[in-house]
Short mmCIF file of C-alpha atoms (C1' of nucleotides) in Angstrom, two decimals:
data_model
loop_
_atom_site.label_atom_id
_atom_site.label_comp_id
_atom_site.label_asym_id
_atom_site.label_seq_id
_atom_site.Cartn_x
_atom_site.Cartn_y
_atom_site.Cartn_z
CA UNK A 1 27.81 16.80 -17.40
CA UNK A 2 28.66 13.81 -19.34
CA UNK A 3 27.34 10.26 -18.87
CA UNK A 4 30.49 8.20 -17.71
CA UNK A 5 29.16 4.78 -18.30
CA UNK A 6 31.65 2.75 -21.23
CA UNK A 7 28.74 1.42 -23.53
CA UNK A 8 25.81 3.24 -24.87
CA UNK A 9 23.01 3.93 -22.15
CA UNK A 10 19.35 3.31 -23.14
CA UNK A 11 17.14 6.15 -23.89
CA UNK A 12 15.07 7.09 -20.70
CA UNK A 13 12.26 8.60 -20.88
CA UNK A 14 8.82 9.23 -18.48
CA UNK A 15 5.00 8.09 -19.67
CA UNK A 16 1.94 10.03 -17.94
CA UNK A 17 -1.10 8.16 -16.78
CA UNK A 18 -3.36 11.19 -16.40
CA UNK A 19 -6.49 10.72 -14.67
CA UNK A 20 -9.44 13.03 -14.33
CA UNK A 21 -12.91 12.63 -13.16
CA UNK A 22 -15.55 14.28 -14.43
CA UNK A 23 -19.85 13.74 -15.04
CA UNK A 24 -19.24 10.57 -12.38
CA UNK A 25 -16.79 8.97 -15.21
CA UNK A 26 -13.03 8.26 -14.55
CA UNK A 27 -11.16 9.21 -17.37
CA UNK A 28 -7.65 8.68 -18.88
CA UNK A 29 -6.07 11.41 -21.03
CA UNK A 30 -4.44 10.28 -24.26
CA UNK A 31 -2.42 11.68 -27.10
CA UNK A 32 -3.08 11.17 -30.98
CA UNK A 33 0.30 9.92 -32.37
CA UNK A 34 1.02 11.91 -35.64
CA UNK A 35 4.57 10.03 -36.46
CA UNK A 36 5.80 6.45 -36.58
CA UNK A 37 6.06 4.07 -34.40
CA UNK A 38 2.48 3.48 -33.58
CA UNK A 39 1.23 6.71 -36.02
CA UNK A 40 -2.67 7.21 -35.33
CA UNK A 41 -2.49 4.93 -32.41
CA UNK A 42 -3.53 6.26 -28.92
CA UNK A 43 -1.14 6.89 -26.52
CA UNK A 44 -0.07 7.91 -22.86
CA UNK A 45 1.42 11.20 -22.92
CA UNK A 46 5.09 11.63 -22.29
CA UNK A 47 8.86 13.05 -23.58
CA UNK A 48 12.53 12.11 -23.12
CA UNK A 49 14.39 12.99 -20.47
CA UNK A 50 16.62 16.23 -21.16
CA UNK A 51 20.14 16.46 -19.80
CA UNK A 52 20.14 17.21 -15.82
CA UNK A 53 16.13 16.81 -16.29
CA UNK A 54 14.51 15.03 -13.01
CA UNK A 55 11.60 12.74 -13.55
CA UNK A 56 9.09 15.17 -12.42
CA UNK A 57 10.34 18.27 -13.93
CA UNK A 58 10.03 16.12 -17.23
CA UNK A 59 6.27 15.27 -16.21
CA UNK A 60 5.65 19.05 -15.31
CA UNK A 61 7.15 19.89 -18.74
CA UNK A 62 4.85 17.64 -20.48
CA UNK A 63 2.04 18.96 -18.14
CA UNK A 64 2.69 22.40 -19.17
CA UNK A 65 3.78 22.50 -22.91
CA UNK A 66 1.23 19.61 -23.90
CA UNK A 67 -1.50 19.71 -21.66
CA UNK A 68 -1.59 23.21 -20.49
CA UNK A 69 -1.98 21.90 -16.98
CA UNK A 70 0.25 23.41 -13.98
CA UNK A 71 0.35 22.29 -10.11
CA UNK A 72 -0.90 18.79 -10.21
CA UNK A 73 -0.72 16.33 -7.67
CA UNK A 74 1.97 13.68 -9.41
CA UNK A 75 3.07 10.38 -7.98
CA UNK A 76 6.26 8.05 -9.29
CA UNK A 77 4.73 4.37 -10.34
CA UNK A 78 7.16 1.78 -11.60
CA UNK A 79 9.82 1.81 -13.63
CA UNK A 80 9.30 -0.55 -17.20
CA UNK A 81 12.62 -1.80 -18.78
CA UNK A 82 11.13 -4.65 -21.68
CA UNK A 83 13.69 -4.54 -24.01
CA UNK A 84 10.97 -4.88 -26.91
CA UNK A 85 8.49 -1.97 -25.39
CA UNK A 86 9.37 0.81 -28.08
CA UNK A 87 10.41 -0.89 -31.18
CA UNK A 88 12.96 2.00 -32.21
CA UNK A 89 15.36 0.55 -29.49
CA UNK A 90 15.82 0.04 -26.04
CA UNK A 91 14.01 2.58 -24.15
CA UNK A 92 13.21 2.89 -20.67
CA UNK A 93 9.99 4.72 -19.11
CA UNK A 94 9.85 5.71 -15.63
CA UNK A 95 6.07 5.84 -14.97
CA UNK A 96 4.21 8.47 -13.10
CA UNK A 97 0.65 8.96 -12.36
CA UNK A 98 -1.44 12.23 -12.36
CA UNK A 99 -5.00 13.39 -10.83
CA UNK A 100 -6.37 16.01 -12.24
CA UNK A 101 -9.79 18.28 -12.32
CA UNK A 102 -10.25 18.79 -15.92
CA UNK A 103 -12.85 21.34 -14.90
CA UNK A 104 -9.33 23.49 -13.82
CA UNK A 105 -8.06 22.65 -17.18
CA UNK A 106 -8.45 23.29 -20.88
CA UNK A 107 -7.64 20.67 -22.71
CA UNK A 108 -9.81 21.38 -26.05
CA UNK A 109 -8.53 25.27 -26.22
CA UNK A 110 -5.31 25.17 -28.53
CA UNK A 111 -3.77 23.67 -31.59
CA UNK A 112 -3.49 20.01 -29.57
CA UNK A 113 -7.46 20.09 -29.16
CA UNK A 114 -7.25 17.27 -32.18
CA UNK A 115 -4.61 15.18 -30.43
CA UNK A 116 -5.50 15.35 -27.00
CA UNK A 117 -8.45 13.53 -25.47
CA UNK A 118 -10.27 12.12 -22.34
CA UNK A 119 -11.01 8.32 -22.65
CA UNK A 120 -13.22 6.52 -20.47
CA UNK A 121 -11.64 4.13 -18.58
CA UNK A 122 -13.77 1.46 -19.32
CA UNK A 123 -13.78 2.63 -23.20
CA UNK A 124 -10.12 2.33 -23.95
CA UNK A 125 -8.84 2.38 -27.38
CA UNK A 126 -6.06 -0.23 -28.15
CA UNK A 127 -2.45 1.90 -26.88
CA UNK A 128 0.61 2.40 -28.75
CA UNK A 129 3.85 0.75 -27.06
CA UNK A 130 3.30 -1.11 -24.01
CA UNK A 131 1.27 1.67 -22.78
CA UNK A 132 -1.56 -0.86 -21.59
CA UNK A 133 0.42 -2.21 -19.05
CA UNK A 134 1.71 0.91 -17.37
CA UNK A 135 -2.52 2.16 -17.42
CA UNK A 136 -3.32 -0.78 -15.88
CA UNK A 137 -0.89 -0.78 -13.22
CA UNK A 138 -1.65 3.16 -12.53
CA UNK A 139 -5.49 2.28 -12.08
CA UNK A 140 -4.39 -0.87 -9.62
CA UNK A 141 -2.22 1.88 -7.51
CA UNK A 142 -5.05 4.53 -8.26
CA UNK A 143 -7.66 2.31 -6.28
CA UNK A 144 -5.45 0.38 -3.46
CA UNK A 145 -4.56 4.44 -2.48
CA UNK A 146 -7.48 6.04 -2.24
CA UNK A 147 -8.81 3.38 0.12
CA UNK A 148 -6.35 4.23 2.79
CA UNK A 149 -5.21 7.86 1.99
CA UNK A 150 -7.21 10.33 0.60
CA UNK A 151 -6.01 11.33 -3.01
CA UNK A 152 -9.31 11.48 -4.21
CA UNK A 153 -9.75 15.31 -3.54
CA UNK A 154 -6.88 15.91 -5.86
CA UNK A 155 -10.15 14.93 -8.51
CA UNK A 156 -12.91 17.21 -7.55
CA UNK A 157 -13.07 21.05 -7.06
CA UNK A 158 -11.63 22.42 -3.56
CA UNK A 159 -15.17 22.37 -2.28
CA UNK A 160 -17.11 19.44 -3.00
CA UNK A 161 -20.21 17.86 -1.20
CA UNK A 162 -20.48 14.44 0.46
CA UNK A 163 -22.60 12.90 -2.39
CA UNK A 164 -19.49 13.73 -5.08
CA UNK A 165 -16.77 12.52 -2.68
CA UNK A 166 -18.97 9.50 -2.69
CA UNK A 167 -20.00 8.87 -6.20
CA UNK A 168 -16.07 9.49 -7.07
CA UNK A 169 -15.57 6.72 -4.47
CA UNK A 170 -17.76 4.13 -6.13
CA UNK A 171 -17.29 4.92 -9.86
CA UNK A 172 -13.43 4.33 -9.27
CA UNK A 173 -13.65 1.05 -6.95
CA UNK A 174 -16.64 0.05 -9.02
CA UNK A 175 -18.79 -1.03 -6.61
CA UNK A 176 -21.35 -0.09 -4.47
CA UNK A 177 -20.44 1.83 -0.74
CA UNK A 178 -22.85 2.21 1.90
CA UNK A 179 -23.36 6.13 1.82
CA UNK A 180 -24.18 6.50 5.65
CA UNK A 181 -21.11 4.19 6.41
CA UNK A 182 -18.60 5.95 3.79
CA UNK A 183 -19.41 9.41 5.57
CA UNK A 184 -18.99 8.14 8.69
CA UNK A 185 -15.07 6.44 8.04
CA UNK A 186 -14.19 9.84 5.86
CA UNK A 187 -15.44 11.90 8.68
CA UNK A 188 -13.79 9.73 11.43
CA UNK A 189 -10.41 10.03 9.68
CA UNK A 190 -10.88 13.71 10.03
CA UNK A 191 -9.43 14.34 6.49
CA UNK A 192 -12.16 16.25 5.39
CA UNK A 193 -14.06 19.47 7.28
CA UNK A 194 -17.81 20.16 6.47
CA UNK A 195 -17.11 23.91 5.73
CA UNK A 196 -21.02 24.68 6.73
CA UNK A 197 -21.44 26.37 3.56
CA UNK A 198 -24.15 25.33 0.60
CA UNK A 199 -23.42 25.51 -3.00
CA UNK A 200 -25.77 28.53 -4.43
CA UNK A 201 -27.21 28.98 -7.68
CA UNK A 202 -27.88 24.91 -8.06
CA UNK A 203 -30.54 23.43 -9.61
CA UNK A 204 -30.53 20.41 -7.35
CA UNK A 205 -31.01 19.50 -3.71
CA UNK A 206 -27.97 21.39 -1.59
CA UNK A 207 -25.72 19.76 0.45
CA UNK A 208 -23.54 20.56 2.78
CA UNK A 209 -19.78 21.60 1.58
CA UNK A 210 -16.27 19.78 2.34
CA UNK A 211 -13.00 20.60 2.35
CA UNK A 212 -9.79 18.23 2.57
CA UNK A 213 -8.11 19.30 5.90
CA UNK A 214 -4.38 19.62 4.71
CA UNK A 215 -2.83 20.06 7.81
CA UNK A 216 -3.61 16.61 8.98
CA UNK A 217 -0.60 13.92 7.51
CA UNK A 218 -0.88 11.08 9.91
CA UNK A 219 -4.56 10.16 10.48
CA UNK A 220 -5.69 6.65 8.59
CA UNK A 221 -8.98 4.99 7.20
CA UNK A 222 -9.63 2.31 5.48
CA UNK A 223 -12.50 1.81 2.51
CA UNK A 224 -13.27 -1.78 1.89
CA UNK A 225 -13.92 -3.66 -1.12
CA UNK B 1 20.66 -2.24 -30.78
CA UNK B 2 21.25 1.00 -30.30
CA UNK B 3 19.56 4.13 -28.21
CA UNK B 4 17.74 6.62 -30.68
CA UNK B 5 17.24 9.27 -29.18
CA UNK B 6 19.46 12.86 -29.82
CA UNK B 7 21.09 13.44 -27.03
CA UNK B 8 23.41 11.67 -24.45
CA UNK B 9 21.51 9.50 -21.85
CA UNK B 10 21.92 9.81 -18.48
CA UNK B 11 23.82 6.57 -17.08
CA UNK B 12 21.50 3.83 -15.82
CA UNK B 13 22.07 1.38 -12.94
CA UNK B 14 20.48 -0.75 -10.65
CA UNK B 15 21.14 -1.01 -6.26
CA UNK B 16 19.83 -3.05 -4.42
CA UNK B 17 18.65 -2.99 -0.85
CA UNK B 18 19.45 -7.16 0.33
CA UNK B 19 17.96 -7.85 3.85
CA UNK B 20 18.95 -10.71 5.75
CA UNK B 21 17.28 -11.84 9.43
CA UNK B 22 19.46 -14.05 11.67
CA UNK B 23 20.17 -13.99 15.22
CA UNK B 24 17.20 -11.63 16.06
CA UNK B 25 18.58 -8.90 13.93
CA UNK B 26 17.33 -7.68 10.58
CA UNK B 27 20.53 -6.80 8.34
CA UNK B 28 21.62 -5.17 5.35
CA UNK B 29 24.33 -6.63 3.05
CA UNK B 30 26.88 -3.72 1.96
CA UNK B 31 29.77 -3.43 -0.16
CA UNK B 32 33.20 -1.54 1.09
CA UNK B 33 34.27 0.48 -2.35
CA UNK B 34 37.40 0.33 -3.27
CA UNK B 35 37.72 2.60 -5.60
CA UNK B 36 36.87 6.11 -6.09
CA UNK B 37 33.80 7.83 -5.30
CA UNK B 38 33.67 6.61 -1.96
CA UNK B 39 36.67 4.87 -2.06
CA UNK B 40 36.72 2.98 1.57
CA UNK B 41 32.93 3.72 2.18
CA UNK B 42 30.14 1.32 2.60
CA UNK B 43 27.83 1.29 -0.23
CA UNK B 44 24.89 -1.09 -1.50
CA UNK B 45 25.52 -3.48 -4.34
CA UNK B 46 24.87 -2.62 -7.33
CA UNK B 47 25.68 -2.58 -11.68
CA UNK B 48 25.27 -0.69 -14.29
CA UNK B 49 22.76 -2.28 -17.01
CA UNK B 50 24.51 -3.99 -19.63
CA UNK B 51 22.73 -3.81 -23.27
CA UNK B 52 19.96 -5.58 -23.55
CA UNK B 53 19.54 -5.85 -19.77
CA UNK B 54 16.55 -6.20 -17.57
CA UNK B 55 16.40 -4.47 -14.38
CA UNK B 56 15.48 -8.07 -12.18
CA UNK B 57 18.78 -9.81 -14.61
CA UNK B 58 21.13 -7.12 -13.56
CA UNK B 59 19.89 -7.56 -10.02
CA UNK B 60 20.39 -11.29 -10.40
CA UNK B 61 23.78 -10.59 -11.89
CA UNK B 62 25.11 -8.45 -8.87
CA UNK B 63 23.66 -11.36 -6.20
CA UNK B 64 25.02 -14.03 -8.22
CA UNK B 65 28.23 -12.84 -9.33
CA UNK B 66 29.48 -10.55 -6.43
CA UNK B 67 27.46 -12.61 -3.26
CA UNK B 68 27.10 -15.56 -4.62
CA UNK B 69 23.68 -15.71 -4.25
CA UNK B 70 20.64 -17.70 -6.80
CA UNK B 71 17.00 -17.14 -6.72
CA UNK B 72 16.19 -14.33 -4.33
CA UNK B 73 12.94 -12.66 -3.86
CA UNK B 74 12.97 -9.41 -5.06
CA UNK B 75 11.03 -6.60 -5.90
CA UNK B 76 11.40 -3.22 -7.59
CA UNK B 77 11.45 0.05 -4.94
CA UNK B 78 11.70 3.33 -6.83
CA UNK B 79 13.98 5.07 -9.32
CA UNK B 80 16.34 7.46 -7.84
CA UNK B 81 17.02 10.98 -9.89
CA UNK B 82 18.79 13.09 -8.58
CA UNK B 83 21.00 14.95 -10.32
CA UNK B 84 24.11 15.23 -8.04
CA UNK B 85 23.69 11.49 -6.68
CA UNK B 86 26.68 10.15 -8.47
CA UNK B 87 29.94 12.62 -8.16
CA UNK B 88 30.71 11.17 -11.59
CA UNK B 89 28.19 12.50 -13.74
CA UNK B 90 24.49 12.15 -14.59
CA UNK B 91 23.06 8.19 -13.51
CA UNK B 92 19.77 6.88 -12.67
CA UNK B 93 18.97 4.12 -10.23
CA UNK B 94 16.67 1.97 -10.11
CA UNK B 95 16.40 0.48 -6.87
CA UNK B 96 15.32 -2.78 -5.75
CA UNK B 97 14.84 -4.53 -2.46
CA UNK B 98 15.82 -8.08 -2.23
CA UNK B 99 15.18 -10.73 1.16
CA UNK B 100 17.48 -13.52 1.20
CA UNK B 101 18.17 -16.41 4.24
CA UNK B 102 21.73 -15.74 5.60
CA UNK B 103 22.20 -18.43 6.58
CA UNK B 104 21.49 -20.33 2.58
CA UNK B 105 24.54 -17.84 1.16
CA UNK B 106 27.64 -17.68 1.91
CA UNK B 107 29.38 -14.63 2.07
CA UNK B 108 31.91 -15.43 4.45
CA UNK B 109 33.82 -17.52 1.80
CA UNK B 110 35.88 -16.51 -1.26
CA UNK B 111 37.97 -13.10 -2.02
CA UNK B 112 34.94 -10.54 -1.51
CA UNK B 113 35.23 -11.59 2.12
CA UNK B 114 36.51 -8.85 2.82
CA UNK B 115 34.37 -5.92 0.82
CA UNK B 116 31.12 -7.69 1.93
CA UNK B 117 29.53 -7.40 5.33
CA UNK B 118 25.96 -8.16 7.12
CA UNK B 119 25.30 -4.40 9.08
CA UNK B 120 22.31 -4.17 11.83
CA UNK B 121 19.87 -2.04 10.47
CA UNK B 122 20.27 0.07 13.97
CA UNK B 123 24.23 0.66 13.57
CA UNK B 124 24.65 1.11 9.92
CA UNK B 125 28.00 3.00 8.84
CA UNK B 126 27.88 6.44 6.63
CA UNK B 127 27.01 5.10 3.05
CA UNK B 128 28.01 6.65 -0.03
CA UNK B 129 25.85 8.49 -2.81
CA UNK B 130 22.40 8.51 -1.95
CA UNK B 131 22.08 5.23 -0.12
CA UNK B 132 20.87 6.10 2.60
CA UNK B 133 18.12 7.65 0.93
CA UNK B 134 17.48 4.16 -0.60
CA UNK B 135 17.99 1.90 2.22
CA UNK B 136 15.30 4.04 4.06
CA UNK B 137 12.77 3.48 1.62
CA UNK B 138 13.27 -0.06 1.44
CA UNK B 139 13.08 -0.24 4.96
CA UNK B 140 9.97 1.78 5.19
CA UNK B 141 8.47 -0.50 2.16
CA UNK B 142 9.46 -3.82 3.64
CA UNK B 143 8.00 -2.87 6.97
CA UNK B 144 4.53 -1.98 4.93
CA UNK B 145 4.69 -5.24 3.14
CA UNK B 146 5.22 -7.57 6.08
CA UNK B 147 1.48 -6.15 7.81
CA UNK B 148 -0.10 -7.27 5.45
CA UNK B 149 1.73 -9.55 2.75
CA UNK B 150 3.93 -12.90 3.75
CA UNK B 151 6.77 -11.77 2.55
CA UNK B 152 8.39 -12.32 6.20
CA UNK B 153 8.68 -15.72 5.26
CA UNK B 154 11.73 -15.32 2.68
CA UNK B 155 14.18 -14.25 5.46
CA UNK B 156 13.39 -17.54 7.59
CA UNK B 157 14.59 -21.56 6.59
CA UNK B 158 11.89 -23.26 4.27
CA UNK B 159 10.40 -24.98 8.18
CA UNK B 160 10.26 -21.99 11.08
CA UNK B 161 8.41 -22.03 14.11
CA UNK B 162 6.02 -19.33 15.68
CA UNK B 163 8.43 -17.93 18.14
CA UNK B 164 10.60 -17.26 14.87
CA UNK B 165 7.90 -15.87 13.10
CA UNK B 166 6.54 -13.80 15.91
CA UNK B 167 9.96 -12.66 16.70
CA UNK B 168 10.78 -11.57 13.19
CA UNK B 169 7.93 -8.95 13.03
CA UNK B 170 8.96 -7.75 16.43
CA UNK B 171 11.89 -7.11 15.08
CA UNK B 172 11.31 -5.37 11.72
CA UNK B 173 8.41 -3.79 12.98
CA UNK B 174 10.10 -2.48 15.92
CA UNK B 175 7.46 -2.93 18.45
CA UNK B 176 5.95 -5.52 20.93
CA UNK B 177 2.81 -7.75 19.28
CA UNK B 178 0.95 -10.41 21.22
CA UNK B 179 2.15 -13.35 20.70
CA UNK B 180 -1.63 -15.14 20.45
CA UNK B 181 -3.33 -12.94 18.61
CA UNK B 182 -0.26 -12.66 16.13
CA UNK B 183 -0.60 -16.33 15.67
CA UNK B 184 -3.93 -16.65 15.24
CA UNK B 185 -3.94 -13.85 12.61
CA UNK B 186 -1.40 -15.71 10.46
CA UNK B 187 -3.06 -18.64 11.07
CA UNK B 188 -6.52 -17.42 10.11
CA UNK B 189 -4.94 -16.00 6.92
CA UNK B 190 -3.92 -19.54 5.91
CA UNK B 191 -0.72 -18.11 4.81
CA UNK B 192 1.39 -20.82 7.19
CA UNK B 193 0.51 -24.22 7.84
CA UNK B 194 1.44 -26.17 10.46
CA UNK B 195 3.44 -29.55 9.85
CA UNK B 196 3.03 -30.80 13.08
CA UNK B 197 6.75 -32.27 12.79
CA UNK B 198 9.31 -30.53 15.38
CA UNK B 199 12.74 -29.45 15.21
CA UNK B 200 14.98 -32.20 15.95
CA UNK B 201 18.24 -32.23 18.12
CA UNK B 202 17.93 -28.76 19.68
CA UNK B 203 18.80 -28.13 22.34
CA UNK B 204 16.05 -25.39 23.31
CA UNK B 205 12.22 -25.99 22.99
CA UNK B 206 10.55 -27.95 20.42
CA UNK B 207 7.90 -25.87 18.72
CA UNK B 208 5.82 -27.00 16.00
CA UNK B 209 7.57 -26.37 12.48
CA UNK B 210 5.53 -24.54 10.61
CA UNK B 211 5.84 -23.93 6.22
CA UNK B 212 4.68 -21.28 3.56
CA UNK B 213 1.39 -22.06 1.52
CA UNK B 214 2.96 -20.99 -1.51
CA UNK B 215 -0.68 -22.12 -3.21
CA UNK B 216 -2.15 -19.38 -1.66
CA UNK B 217 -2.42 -16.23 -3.41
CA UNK B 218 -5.17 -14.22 -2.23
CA UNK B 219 -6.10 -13.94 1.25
CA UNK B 220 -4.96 -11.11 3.48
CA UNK B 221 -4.25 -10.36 6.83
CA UNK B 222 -3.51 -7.50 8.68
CA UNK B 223 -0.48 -7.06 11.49
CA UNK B 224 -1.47 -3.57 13.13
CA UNK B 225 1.58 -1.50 14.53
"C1'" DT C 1 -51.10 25.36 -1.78
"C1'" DT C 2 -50.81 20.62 -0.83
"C1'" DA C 3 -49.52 15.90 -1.33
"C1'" DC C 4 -45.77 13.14 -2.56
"C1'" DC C 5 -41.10 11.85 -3.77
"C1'" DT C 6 -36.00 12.24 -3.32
"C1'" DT C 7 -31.95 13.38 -0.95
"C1'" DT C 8 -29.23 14.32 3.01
"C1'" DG C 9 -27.59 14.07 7.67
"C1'" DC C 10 -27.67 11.56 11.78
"C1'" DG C 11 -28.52 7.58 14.49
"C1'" DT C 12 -29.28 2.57 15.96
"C1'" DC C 13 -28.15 -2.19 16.44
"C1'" DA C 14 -26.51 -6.83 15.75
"C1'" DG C 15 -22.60 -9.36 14.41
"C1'" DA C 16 -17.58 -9.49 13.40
"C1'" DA C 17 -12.99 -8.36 14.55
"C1'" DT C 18 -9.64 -7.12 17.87
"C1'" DA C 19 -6.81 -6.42 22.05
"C1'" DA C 20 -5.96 -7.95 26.54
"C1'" DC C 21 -5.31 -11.66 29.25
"C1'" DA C 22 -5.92 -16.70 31.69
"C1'" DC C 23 -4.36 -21.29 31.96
"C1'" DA C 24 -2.63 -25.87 31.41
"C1'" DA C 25 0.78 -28.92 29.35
"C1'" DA C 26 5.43 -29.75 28.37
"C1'" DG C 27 10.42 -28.68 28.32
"C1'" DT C 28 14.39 -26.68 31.04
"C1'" DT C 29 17.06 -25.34 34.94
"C1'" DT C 30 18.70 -25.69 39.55
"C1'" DA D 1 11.94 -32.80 42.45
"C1'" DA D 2 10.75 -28.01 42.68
"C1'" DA D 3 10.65 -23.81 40.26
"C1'" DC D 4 10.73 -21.53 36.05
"C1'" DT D 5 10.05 -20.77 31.05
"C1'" DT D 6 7.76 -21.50 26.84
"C1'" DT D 7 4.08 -22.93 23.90
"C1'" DG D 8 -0.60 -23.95 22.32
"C1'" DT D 9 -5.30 -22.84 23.09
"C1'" DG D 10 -8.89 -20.60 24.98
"C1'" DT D 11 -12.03 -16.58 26.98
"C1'" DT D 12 -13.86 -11.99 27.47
"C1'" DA D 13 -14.66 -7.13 27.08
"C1'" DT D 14 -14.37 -3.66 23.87
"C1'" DT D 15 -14.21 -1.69 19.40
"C1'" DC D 16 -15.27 -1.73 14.66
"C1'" DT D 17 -18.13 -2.59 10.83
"C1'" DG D 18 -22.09 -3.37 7.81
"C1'" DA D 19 -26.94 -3.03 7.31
"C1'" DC D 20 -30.57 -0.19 7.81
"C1'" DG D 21 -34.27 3.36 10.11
"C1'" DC D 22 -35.90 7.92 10.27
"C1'" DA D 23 -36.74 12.77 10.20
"C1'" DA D 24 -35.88 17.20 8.03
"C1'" DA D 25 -35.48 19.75 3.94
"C1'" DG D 26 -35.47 20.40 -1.10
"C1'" DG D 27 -37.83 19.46 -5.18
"C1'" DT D 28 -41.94 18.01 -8.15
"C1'" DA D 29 -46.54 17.68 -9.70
"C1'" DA D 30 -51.32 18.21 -9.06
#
DNA sequence: TTACCTTTGCGTCAGAATAACACAAAGTTT
DNA sequence: AAACTTTGTGTTATTCTGACGCAAAGGTAA
């Protein structure tokens, strides 16, 4: 199917801001540019749409072929339409956010391993287009989400312990949460289920397991700043 | 300047979701096609991006030119893929919601008179392509907005009273809120002020007229449904 | 083994925030 | 003028929240 439209349409195209959290870090994945604009320059991954693409069959396509990564949790962000954003011509990028466990994935197996890498958040390199903005903006919606719906298990294994859920908690908000009040909201919410179970074969202390209740849609809490 | 990249790009327009408050009622403006797809159906108003265009300037183009409408508050909603949305071949839109004051615009006057209406939200006609879709997300985004932003404010003249106030949340929210504890949690917000002046030659009541702090950009406050 | 430290789960309590509601002053209607 | 409606301003009981105590259990070091 053809684009009806009389003048030439801009290219579209979709930019990933891929987080992961691993070692109590938040991280951002980025791509190694090999070709001009912005050659050696760090970027957000992402790809032109193809004909009768969707936006998120474009993001699981980049996912897959790039990445290597398959069923993650993906959210639309904002669409950015600066005329001057990629400096071979007018290009729009529809912006979607990812959470990933990069325990579940391999990034540094593969021919990419030199391209592909997890930044810091608070470590960025300088980015390539006006990839900047759209990180920023994903780490705004990032934080303002997981205070009132819980995303946040979308970063950590399918069983984690209170202690993770809270650490994960604090190193994104950056800043400090009352451990015996953060359990109690979480718990109150009834999002999460304490499973019972222990973690075996750790070196450390052993706390109790979780698990995020997916049947439950409607419930609410709310994690102050 | 032109697109670069290979292939054909899908077509790209903007519609926009306008709400309008007056007499109690929260309304949409839409547009009766007269052409085909849709020919004779309601749809929201909305362009095509011209080269060079920005998303907000083609929305400001559509108010302006076809409503006759300058400096609107709007923001940007989502972006709207789906393949089969437009009979006519492959188009994106990017939808934004606008709130204007009926009663500052005119639509009643020149030769659109006719495509243009004001439609409850309650009794809204079949729409064509996927506005529906869009309308509903604007609705569920504006609702969201109003607990805890002052956006309310943009649908009422530059001086409102309480009752107004209270009665437009009522109304979007679609529920029954105390009337004292709403005030005092816009008041405690700082958000309003009170001018002390009243409303001169009406016929009802005089309530206290009330304004937007516009130099207030940080508080928060919290209508609960 | 024992003494000591750290972590986890659960609980308490005072202060803040909220929902429900009372009341008087002033305008409107009959 | 009497009755009613509306508005501005409380008050109060309850809930929610933040700050913090404590005991049990795991780990560490002598």
């Amino acid at each position: 199917m053809k684009p009806f439209h009389s003048y030439q349409n801009p290219s579209l195209a979709v930019d990933l801001v891929v987080f992961g959290y691993s070692k109590q870090q938040l991280a951002v994945l980025l791509l190694n540019r090999k070709e001009e604009p912005f050659k050696d320059r760090w970027v957000l991954p992402g790809a032109f749409l193809q004909m009768e693409e969707r936006f998120r069959d474009t993001c699981s396509r980049v996912l897959k072929t790039k990445l290597g990564m398959d069923d993650v949790y993906m959210e639309q962000l904002y669409s950015f339409d600066e005329p001057e954003r990629d400096p071979r011509g007018r290009a729009i990028a529809v912006a979607y956010y990812a959470l990933v466990n990069p325990a579940r994935v391999a990034i540094s197996a593969g021919n990419m391993a030199n391209d592909v890498a997890w930044f810091n958040i608070r470590e960025l390199p300088k980015l390539g287009f006006d990839h900047h903005a759209i990180f920023e903006i994903a780490l705004q919606r990032l934080r303002s989400k997981i205070t009132y719906f819980p995303v946040g298990f979308e970063l950590l294994d399918e069983l984690f312990t209170m202690p993770e859920l809270h650490e994960l908690y604090e190193c994104i908000l950056d800043t400090t949460i009352d451990r015996r009040n953060f359990r109690r909201k979480i718990m109150d919410s009834e999002y999460i289920i304490n499973t019972g179970n222990k973690r075996e074969g750790a070196q450390n202390r052993h706390p109790d397991l979780y698990k995020f209740n997916k049947k439950l849609k409607k419930n609410s809490f709310q994690i102050n700043v």
